[in-house]
Coordinates of C-alpha atoms and ligand atoms in Angstrom, one line a residue:
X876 CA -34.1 -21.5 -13.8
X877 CA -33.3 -22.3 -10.1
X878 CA -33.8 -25.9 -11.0
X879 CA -31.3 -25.7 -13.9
X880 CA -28.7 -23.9 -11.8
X881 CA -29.0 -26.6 -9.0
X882 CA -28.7 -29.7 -11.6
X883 CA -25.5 -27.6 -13.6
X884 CA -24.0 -27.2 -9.6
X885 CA -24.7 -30.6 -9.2
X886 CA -22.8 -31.9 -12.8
X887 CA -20.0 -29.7 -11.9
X888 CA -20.0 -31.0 -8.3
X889 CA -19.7 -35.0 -9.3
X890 CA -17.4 -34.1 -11.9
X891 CA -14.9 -32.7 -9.0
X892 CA -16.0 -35.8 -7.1
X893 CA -15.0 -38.2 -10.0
X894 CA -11.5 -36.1 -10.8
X895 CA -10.3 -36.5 -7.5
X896 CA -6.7 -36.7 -7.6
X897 CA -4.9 -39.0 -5.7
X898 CA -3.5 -36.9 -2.6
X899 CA -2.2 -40.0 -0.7
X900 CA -3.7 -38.2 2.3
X901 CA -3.4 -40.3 6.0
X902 CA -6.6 -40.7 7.6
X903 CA -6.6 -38.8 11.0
X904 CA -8.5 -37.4 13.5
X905 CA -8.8 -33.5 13.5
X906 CA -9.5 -32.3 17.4
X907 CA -10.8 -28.7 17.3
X908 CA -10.6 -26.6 20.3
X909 CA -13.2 -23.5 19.8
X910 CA -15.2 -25.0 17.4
X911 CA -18.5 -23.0 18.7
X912 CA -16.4 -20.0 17.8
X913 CA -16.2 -17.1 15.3
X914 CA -13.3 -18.3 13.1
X915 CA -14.1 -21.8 13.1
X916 CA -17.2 -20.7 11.6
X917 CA -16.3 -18.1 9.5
X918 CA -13.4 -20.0 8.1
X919 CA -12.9 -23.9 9.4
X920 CA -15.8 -25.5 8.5
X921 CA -15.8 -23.8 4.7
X922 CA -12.3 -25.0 4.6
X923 CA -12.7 -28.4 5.5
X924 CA -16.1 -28.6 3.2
X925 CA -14.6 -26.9 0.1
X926 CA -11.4 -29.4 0.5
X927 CA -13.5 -32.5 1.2
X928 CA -15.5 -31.0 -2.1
X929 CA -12.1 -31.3 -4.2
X930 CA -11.3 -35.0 -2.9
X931 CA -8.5 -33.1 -0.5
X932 CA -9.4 -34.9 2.6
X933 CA -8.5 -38.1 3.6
X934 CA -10.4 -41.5 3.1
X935 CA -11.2 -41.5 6.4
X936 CA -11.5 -38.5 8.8
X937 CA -13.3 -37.9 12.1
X938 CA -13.8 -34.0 13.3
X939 CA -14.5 -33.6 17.2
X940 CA -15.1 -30.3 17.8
X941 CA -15.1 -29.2 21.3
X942 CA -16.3 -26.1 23.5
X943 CA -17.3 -24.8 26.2
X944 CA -21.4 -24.7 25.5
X945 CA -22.9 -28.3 26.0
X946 CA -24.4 -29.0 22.3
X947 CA -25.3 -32.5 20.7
X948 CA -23.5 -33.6 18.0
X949 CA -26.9 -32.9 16.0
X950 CA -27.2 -29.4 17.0
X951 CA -23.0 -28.8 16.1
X952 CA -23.7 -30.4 12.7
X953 CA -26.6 -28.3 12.6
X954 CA -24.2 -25.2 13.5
X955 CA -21.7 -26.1 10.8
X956 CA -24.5 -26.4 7.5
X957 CA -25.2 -22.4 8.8
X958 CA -21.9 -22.0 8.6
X959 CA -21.7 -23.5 5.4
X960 CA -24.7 -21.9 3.7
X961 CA -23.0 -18.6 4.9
X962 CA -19.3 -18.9 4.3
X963 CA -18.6 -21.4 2.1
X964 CA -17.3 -20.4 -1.6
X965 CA -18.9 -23.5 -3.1
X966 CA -22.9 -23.6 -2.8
X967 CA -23.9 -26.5 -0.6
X968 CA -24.6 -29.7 -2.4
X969 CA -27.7 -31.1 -0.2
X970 CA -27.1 -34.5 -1.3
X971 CA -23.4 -34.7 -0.1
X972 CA -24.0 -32.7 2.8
X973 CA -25.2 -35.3 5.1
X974 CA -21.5 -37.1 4.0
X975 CA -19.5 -34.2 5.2
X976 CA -21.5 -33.4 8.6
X977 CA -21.1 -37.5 9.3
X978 CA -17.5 -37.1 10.1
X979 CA -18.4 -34.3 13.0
X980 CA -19.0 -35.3 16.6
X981 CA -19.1 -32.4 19.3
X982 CA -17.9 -32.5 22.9
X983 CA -18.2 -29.9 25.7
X984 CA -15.0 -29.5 27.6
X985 CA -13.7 -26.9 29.7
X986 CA -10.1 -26.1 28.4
X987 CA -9.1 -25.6 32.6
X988 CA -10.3 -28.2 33.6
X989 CA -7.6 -30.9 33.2
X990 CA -9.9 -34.2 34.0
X991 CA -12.2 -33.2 30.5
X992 CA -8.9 -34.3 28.3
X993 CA -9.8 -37.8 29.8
X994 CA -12.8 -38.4 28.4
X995 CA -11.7 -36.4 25.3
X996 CA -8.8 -38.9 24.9
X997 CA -11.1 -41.9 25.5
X998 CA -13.2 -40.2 22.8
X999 CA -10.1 -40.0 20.2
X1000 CA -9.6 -43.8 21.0
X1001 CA -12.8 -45.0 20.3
X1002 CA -12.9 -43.3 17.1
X1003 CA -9.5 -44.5 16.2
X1004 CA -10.9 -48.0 17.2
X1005 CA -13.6 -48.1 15.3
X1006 CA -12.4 -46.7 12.8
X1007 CA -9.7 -48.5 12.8
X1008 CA -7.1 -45.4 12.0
X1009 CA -3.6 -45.6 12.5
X1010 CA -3.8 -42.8 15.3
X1011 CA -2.7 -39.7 13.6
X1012 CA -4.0 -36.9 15.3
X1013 CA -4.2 -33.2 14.7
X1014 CA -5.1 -30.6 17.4
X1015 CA -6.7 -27.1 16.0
X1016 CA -6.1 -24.3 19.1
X1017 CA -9.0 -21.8 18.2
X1018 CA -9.4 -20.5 21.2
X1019 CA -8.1 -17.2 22.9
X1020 CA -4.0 -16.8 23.1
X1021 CA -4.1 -17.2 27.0
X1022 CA -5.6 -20.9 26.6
X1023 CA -3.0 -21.8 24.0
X1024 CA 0.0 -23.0 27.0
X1025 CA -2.5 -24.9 29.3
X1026 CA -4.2 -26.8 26.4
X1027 CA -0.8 -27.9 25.4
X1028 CA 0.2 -28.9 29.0
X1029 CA -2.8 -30.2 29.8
X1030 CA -2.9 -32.6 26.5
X1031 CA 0.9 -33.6 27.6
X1032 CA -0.4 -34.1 31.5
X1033 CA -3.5 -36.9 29.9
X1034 CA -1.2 -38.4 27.1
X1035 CA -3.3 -37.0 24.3
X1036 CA 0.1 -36.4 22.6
X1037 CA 0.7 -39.8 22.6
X1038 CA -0.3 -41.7 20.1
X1039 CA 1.2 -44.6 17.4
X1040 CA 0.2 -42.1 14.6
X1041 CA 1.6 -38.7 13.8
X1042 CA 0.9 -35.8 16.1
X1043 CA 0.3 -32.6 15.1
X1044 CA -1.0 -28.9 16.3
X1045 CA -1.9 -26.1 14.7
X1046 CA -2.3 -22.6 16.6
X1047 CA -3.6 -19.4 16.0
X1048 CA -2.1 -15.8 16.0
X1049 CA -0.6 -14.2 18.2
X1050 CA 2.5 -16.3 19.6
X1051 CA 3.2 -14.2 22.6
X1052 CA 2.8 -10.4 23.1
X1053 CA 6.7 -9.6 23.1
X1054 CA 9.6 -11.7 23.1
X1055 CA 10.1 -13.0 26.2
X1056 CA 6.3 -14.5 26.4
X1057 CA 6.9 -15.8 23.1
X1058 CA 9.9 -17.3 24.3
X1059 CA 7.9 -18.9 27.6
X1060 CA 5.1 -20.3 25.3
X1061 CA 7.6 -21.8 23.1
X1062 CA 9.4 -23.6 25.5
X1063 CA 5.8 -24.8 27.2
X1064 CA 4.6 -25.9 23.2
X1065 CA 8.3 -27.9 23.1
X1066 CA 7.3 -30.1 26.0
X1067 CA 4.6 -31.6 24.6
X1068 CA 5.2 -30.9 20.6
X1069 CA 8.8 -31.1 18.2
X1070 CA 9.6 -28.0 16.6
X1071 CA 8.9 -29.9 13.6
X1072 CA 4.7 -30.9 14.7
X1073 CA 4.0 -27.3 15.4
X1074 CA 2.4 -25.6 12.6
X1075 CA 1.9 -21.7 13.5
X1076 CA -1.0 -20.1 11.0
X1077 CA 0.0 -16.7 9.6
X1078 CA -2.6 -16.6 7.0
X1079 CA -1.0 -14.2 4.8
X1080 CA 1.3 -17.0 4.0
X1081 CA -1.9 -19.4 2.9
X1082 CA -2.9 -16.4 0.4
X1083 CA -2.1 -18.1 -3.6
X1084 CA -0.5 -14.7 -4.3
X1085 CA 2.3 -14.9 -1.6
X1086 CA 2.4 -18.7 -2.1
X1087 CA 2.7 -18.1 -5.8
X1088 CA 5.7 -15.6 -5.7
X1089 CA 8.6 -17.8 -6.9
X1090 CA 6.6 -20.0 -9.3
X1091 CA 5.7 -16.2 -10.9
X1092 CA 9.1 -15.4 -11.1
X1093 CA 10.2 -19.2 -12.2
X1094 CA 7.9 -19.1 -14.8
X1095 CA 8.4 -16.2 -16.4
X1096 CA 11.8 -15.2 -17.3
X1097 CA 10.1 -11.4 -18.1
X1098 CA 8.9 -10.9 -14.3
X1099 CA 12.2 -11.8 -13.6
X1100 CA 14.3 -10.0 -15.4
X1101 CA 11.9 -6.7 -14.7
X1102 CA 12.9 -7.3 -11.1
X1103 CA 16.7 -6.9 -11.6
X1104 CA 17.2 -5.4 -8.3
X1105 CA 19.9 -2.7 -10.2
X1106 CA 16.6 -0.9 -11.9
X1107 CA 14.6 -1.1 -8.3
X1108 CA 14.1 2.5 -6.1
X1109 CA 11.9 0.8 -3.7
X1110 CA 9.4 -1.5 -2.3
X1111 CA 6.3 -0.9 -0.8
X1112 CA 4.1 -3.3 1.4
X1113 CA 1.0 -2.3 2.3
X1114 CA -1.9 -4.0 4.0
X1115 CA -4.7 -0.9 4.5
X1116 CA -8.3 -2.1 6.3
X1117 CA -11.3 0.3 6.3
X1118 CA -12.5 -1.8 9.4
X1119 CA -12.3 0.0 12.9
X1120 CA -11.3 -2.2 16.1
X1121 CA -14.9 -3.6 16.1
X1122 CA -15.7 -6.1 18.9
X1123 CA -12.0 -6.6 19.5
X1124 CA -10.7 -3.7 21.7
X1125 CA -10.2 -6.2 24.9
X1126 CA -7.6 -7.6 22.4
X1127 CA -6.2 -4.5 20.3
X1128 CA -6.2 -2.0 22.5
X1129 CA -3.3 -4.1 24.0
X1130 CA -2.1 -4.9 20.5
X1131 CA -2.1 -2.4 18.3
X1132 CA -1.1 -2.5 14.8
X1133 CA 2.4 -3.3 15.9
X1134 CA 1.4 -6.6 17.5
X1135 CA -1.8 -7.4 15.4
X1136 CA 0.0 -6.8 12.1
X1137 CA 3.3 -5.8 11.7
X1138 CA 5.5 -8.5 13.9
X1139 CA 3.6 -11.6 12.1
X1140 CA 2.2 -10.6 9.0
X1141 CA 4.1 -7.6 7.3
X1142 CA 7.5 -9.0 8.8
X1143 CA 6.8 -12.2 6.6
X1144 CA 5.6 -10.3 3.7
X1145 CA 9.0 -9.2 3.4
X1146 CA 10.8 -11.8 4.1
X1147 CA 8.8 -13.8 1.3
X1148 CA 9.4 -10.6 -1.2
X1149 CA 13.0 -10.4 -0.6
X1150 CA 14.0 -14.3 -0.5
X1151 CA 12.3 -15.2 -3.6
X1152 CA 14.6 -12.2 -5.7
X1153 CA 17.0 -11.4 -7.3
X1154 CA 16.7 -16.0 -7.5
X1155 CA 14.5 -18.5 -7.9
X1156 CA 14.5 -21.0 -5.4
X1157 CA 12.9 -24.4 -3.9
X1158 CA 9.9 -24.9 -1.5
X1159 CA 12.7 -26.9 1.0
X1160 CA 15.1 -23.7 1.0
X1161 CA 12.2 -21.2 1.8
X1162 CA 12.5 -21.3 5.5
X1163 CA 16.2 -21.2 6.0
X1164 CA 16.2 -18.0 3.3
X1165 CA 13.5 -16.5 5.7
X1166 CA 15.6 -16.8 8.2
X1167 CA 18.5 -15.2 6.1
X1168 CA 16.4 -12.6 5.2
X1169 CA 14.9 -11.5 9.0
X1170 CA 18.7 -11.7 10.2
X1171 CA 19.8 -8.9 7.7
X1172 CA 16.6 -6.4 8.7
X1173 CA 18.9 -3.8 9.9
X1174 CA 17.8 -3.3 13.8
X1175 CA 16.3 0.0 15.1
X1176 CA 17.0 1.1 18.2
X1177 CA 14.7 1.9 20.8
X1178 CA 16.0 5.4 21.2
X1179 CA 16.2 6.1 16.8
X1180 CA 12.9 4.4 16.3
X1181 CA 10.7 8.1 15.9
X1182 CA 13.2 8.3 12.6
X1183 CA 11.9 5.3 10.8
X1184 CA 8.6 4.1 12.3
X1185 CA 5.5 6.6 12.3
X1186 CA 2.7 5.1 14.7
X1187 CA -0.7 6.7 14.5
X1188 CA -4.2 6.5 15.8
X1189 CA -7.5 7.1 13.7
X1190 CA -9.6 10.3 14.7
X1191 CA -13.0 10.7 13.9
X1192 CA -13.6 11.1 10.1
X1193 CA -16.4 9.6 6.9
X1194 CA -15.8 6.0 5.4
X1195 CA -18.4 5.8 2.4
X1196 CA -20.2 9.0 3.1
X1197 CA -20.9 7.2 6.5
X1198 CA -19.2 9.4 9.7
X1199 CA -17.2 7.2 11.8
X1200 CA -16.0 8.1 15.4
X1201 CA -12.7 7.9 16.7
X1202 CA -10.6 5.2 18.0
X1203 CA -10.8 7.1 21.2
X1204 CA -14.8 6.9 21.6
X1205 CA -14.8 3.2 20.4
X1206 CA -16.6 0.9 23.0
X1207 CA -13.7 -1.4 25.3
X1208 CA -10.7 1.2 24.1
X1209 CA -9.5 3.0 27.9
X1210 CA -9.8 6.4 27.6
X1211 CA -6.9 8.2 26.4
X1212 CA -5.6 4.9 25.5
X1213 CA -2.1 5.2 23.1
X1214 CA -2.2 2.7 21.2
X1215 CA -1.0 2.7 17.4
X1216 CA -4.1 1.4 14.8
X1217 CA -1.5 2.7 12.3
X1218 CA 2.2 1.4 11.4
X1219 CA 4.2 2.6 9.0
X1220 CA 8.4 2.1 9.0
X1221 CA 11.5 2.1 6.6
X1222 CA 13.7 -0.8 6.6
X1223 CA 16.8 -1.4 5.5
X1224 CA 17.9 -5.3 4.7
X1225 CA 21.6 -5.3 4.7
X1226 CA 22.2 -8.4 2.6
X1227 CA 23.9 -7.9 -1.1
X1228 CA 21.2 -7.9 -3.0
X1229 CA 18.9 -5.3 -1.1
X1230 CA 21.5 -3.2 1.0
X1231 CA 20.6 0.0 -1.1
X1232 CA 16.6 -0.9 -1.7
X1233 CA 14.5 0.4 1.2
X1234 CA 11.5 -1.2 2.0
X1235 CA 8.4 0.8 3.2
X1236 CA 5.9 -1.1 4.9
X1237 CA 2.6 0.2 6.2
X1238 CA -0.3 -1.0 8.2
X1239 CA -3.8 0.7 9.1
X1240 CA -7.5 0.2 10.3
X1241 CA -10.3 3.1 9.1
X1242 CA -8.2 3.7 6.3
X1243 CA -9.5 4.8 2.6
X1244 CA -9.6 0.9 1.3
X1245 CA -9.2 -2.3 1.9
X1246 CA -5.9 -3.6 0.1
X1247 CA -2.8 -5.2 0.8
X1248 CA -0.1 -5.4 -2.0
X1249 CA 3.4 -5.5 -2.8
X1250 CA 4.4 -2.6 -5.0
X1251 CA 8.3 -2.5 -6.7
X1252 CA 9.2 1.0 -7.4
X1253 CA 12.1 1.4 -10.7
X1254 CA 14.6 3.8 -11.1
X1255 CA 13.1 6.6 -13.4
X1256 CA 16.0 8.1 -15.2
X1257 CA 13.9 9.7 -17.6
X1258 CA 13.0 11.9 -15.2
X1259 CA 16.8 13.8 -15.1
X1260 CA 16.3 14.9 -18.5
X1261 CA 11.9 15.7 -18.2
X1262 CA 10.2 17.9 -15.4
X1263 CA 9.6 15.6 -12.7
X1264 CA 5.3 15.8 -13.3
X1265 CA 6.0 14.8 -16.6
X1266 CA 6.9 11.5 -15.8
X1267 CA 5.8 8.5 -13.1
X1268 CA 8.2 5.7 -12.0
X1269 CA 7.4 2.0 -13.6
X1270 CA 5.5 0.2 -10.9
X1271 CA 4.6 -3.3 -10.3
X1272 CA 2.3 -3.7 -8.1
X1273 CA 1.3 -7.8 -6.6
X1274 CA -2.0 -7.4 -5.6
X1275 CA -2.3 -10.2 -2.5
X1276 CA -6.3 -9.1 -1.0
X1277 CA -9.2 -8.6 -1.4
X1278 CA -8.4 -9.3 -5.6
X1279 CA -5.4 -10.9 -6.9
X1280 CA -3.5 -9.1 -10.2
X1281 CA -0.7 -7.8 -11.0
X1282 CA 0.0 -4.6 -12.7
X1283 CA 2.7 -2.9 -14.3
X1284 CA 2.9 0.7 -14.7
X1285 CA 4.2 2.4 -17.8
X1286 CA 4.5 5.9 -19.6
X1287 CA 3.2 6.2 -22.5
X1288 CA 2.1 9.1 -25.0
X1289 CA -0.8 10.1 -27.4
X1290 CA -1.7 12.4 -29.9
X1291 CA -4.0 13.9 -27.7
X1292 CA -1.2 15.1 -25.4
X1293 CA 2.2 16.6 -25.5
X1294 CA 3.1 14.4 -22.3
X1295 CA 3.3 11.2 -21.0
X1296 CA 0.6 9.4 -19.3
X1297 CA 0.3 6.5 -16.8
X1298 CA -1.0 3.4 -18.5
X1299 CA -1.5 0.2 -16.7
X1300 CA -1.0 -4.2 -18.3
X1301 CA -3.4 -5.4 -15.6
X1302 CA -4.2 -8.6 -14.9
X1303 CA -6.4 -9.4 -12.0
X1304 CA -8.1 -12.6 -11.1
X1305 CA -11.3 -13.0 -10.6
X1306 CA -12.1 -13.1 -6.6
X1307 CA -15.1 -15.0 -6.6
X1308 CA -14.2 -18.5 -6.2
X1309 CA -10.4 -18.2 -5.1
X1310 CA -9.1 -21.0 -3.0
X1311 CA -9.1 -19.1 0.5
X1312 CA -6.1 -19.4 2.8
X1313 CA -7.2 -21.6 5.3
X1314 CA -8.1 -24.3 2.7
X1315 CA -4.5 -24.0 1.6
X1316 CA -3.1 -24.3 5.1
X1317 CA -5.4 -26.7 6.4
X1318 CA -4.6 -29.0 3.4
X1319 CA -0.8 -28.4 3.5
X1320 CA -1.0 -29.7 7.3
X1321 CA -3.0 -32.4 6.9
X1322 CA -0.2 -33.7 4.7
X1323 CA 2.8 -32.6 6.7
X1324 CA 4.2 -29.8 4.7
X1325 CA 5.0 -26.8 6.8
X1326 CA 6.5 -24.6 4.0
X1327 CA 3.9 -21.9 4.9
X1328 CA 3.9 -21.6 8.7
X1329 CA 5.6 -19.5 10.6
X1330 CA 8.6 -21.1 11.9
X1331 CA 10.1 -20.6 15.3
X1332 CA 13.0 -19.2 14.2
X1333 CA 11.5 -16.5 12.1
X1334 CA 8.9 -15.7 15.0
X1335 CA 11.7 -15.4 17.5
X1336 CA 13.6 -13.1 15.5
X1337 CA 10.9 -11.2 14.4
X1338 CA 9.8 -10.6 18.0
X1339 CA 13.5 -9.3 18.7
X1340 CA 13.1 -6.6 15.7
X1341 CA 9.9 -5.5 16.9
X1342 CA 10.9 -5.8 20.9
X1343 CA 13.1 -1.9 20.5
X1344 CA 10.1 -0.5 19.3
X1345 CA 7.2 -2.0 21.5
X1346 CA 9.6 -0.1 24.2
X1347 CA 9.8 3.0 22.2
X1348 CA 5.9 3.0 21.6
X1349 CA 6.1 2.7 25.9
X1350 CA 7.9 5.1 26.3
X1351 CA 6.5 7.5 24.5
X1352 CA 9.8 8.1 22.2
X1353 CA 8.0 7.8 18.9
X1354 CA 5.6 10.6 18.9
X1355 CA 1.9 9.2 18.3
X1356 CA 0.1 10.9 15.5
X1357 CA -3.7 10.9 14.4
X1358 CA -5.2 10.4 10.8
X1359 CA -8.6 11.1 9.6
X1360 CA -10.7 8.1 9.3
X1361 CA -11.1 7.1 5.6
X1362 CA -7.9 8.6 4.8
X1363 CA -4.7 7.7 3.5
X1364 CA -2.6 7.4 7.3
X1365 CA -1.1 10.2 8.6
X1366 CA 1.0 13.1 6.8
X1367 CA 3.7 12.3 8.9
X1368 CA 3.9 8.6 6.6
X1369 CA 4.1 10.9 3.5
X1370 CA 6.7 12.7 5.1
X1371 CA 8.9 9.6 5.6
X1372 CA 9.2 8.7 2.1
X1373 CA 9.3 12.2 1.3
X1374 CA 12.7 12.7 2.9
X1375 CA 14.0 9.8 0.4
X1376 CA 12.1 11.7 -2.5
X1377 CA 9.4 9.2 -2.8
X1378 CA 6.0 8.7 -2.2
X1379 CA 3.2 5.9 -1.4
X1380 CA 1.5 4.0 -3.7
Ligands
LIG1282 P1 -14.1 -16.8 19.6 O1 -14.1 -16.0 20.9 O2 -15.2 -16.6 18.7 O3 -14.1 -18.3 20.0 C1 -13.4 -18.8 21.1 C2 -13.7 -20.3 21.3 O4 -13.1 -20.7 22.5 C3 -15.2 -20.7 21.5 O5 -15.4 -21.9 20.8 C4 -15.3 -20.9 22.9 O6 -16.3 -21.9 23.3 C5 -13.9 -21.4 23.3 N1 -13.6 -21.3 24.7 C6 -13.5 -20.1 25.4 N2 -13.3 -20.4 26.7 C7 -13.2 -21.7 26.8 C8 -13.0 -22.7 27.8 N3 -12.7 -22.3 29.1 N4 -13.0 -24.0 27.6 C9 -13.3 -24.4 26.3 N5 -13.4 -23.6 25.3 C10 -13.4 -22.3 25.5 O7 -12.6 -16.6 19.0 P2 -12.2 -16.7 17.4 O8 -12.5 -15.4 16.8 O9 -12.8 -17.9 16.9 O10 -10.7 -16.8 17.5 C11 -10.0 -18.0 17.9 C12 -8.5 -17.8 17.8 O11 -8.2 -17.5 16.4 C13 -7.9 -16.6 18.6 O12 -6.6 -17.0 19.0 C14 -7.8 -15.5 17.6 O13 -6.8 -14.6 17.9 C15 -7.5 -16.3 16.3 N6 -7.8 -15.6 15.1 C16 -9.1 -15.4 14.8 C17 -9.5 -14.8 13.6 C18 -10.9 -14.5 13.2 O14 -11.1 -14.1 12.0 N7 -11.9 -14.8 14.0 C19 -8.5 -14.4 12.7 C20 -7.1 -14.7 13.0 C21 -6.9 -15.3 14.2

């Protein structure tokens, strides 16, 4: 049986080999600073495998990985199959293996110490000698956010950037802590990178769902015309995590939900909701409607923030019939530490087609499940002339993590009952073997489309919404409430939408 499942992988393997599509991909050499670490092992090396699987990597491609442990480039290849076996979505084909892992080479450098980019560069050269690549180059920063200015400088200082090929470099959340050090490390990243060569990873954006959003609504007129913004009440964003602060609290207890989640990822989940309705539009104009769309958030001020933003801290509670201790007793957090592992705030776009649409967004660790999704609430006028129980709004709920569906909510009635029921039309896609984001990211840089990176702009103005309420959260001006672990959030989330007369979903 095992045999027969090995030789069936191995059929289906070739025939992805032999369909290979022609990606007119440029050969180039991928420099990755942090490869010893946790997410290029966890998500990198799977990436790049599962691509080079598919034919989505170039001809010719050389992968130095670099850290700060001195391995051979036997033991690092040796790393990555671990990696592989554990991580990757495809099973590992033993017979092409030894193909991939040939394109790896590891060196040990010391990101502060600026005489290491030397023999680094002299190690790019060779390979683009031998080789004999046109000298594109693409530098991964996987490392911690305090490393991300010095690398850059210190590839300027040695000439890395220079090169008769393209030039590109990827970097990692988070871009700054407010908006004046996101400011300073732009301005460092623009002396040795173009706006244009910087690609900033917000992997919500490499999710298909997200990336998906106006090809739904392109290609069927029916999504489209249920999302006449006249019949909307309301959207909801939610991305809940049953996760606690595990081994990050040096990080997040700095953080907080507000930092980790809400100024990168939820900001660009709206901004990819709201651009793509009530229109369809093209791959080149998504950016510059982003932009649009972050201009129009209606500001809160620092002083009006505790009206529309709820921040909140998990408490001690059960997750799975396990107990689960509070955020307070978790090793690293400082004792009677503030900070905010929940988010939740109304916002307000004042463009026309969303002025009267709120949007609800809320973030969360220890919460009841995993799960983040875009839900559109409708109108429900049958409810003036029925008792409000009788009915439930129409939903449509896009489903980004951990599955990928789409829902719709109706009412509908039966015999068995005098009233009307919720039925769901669900669709959901199975999880298994979905393309994960970094595959779609990775790919999209290699080939120089940046539709789905965060762009300076959008960071910059997304850092000057958040930048009122990281003071309010300072300041103590928005009053910081607990939630049981396992739960929903806090009652004082429900209370929010309450005062509009709605409720999460
Ligand atoms: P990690 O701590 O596991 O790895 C850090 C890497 O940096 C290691 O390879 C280490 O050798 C290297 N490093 C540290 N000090 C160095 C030095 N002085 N010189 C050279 N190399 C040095 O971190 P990670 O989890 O892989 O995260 C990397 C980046 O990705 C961070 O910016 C993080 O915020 C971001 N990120 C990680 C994840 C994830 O799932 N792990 C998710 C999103 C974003």
């Amino acid at each position: 049986m095992l045999r027969e499942n090995t030789l069936t992988q191995s059929i289906q393997t070739e025939a992805l080999l032999s369909d290979k599509k022609d990606y007119n991909m440029e050969d180039l050499t991928f420099v990755l600073f942090g490869a010893t670490g946790d997410l290029a092992k966890r998500k990198l090396f799977p990436a790049l495998y599962n691509l080079f699987l598919e034919g989505k990597m170039p001809e010719s491609f050389s992968v130095i990985g670099l850290g700060r442990r001195e391995w051979s480039h036997e033991f690092f290849r040796e790393k990555i199959a671990e990696s592989l076996e554990l991580y990757s979505r495809r099973d590992v084909q033993e017979e092409l293996l030894p193909k991939f892992l040939n394109h790896f080479q590891y060196c040990a450098l010391d990101v502060t110490n600026p005489a290491a980019y030397e023999h680094l560069h002299a190690m790019i050269r060779q390979g683009e000698e031998t080789k004999a690549t046109s000298g594109n180059r693409l530098f991964y920063l996987s490392v911690a956010p305090n490393f991300i200015e010095l690398i850059a400088e210190n590839l300027n200082r040695a000439g890395l950037n220079q090169t008769t090929g393209w030039r590109r470099l990827i970097i990692e959340k988070p871009f700054g802590t407010d908006l004046q050090t996101a400011r300073r490390l732009n301005k460092k990243l623009s002396e040795a990178f173009d706006e244009v060569e910087i690609y900033r990873i917000d992997h919500y954006l490499g999710k298909p769902m997200v990336q998906n959003l106006a090809s739904l609504v392109f290609a069927n007129p029916a999504v489209g015309s249920l999302l006449d913004l006249k019949k909307i009440s309301n959207v909801q964003i939610t991305a809940s995590e049953i996760v606690g602060v595990e081994t990050r609290a040096d990080y997040y207890d700095h953080a907080g939900a507000i930092r980790d989640m809400v100024q990168n990822h939820l900001l660009q989940l709206v901004m990819m909701t709201a651009l793509h309705l009530p229109e369809t539009i093209t791959a080149d104009e998504i950016s510059m409607k982003k932009i649009e769309v972050i201009q129009s958030l209606r500001p809160i001020k620092q002083d009006e923030a505790y009206r529309d933003v709820i921040r909140a801290q998990y408490d001690a509670g059960e997750i799975n019939g396990e107990p689960v201790i509070r955020y307070l007793d978790e090793p690293g957090v400082e004792e009677n530490s503030k900070n905010d592992t929940y988010f939740a705030a109304r916002l307000h776009i004042d463009n026309d087609a969303w002025r009267d649409i709120p949007f609800y967004i809320r973030t969360g660790k220890r919460l009841d499940k995993k799960s983040t999704r875009i839900v559109f609430e409708f109108k429900n006028p049958v409810r003036e002339s029925l008792p409000a129980e009788e009915t439930v709004p129409n939903l449509l709920i896009l489903e980004i993590n951990p599955h990928e569906g789409i829902t719709l909510r109706l009412n509908v009635k039966d015999e068995s009952s005098e009233f009307f029921q919720p039925a769901y039309i669900n669709f959901t896609k199975p999880s298994d073997n979905l393309a994960d984001a970094y595959e779609l990211l990775l790919f999209d840089a290699m080939l120089g489309n940046a539709t789905f990176f965060a762009h300076w702009n959008e960071v910059e103005l997304s850092w000057q919404w958040i930048q009122p309420l990281l003071e309010a959260f300072e300041n103590n001006q928005v009053p910081l409430h607990t939630y049981p672990a396992g739960s929903t959030g806090p009652k004082a989330a429900d209370d929010l939408l309450k005062q509009d007369g709605f409720a999460w979903w």
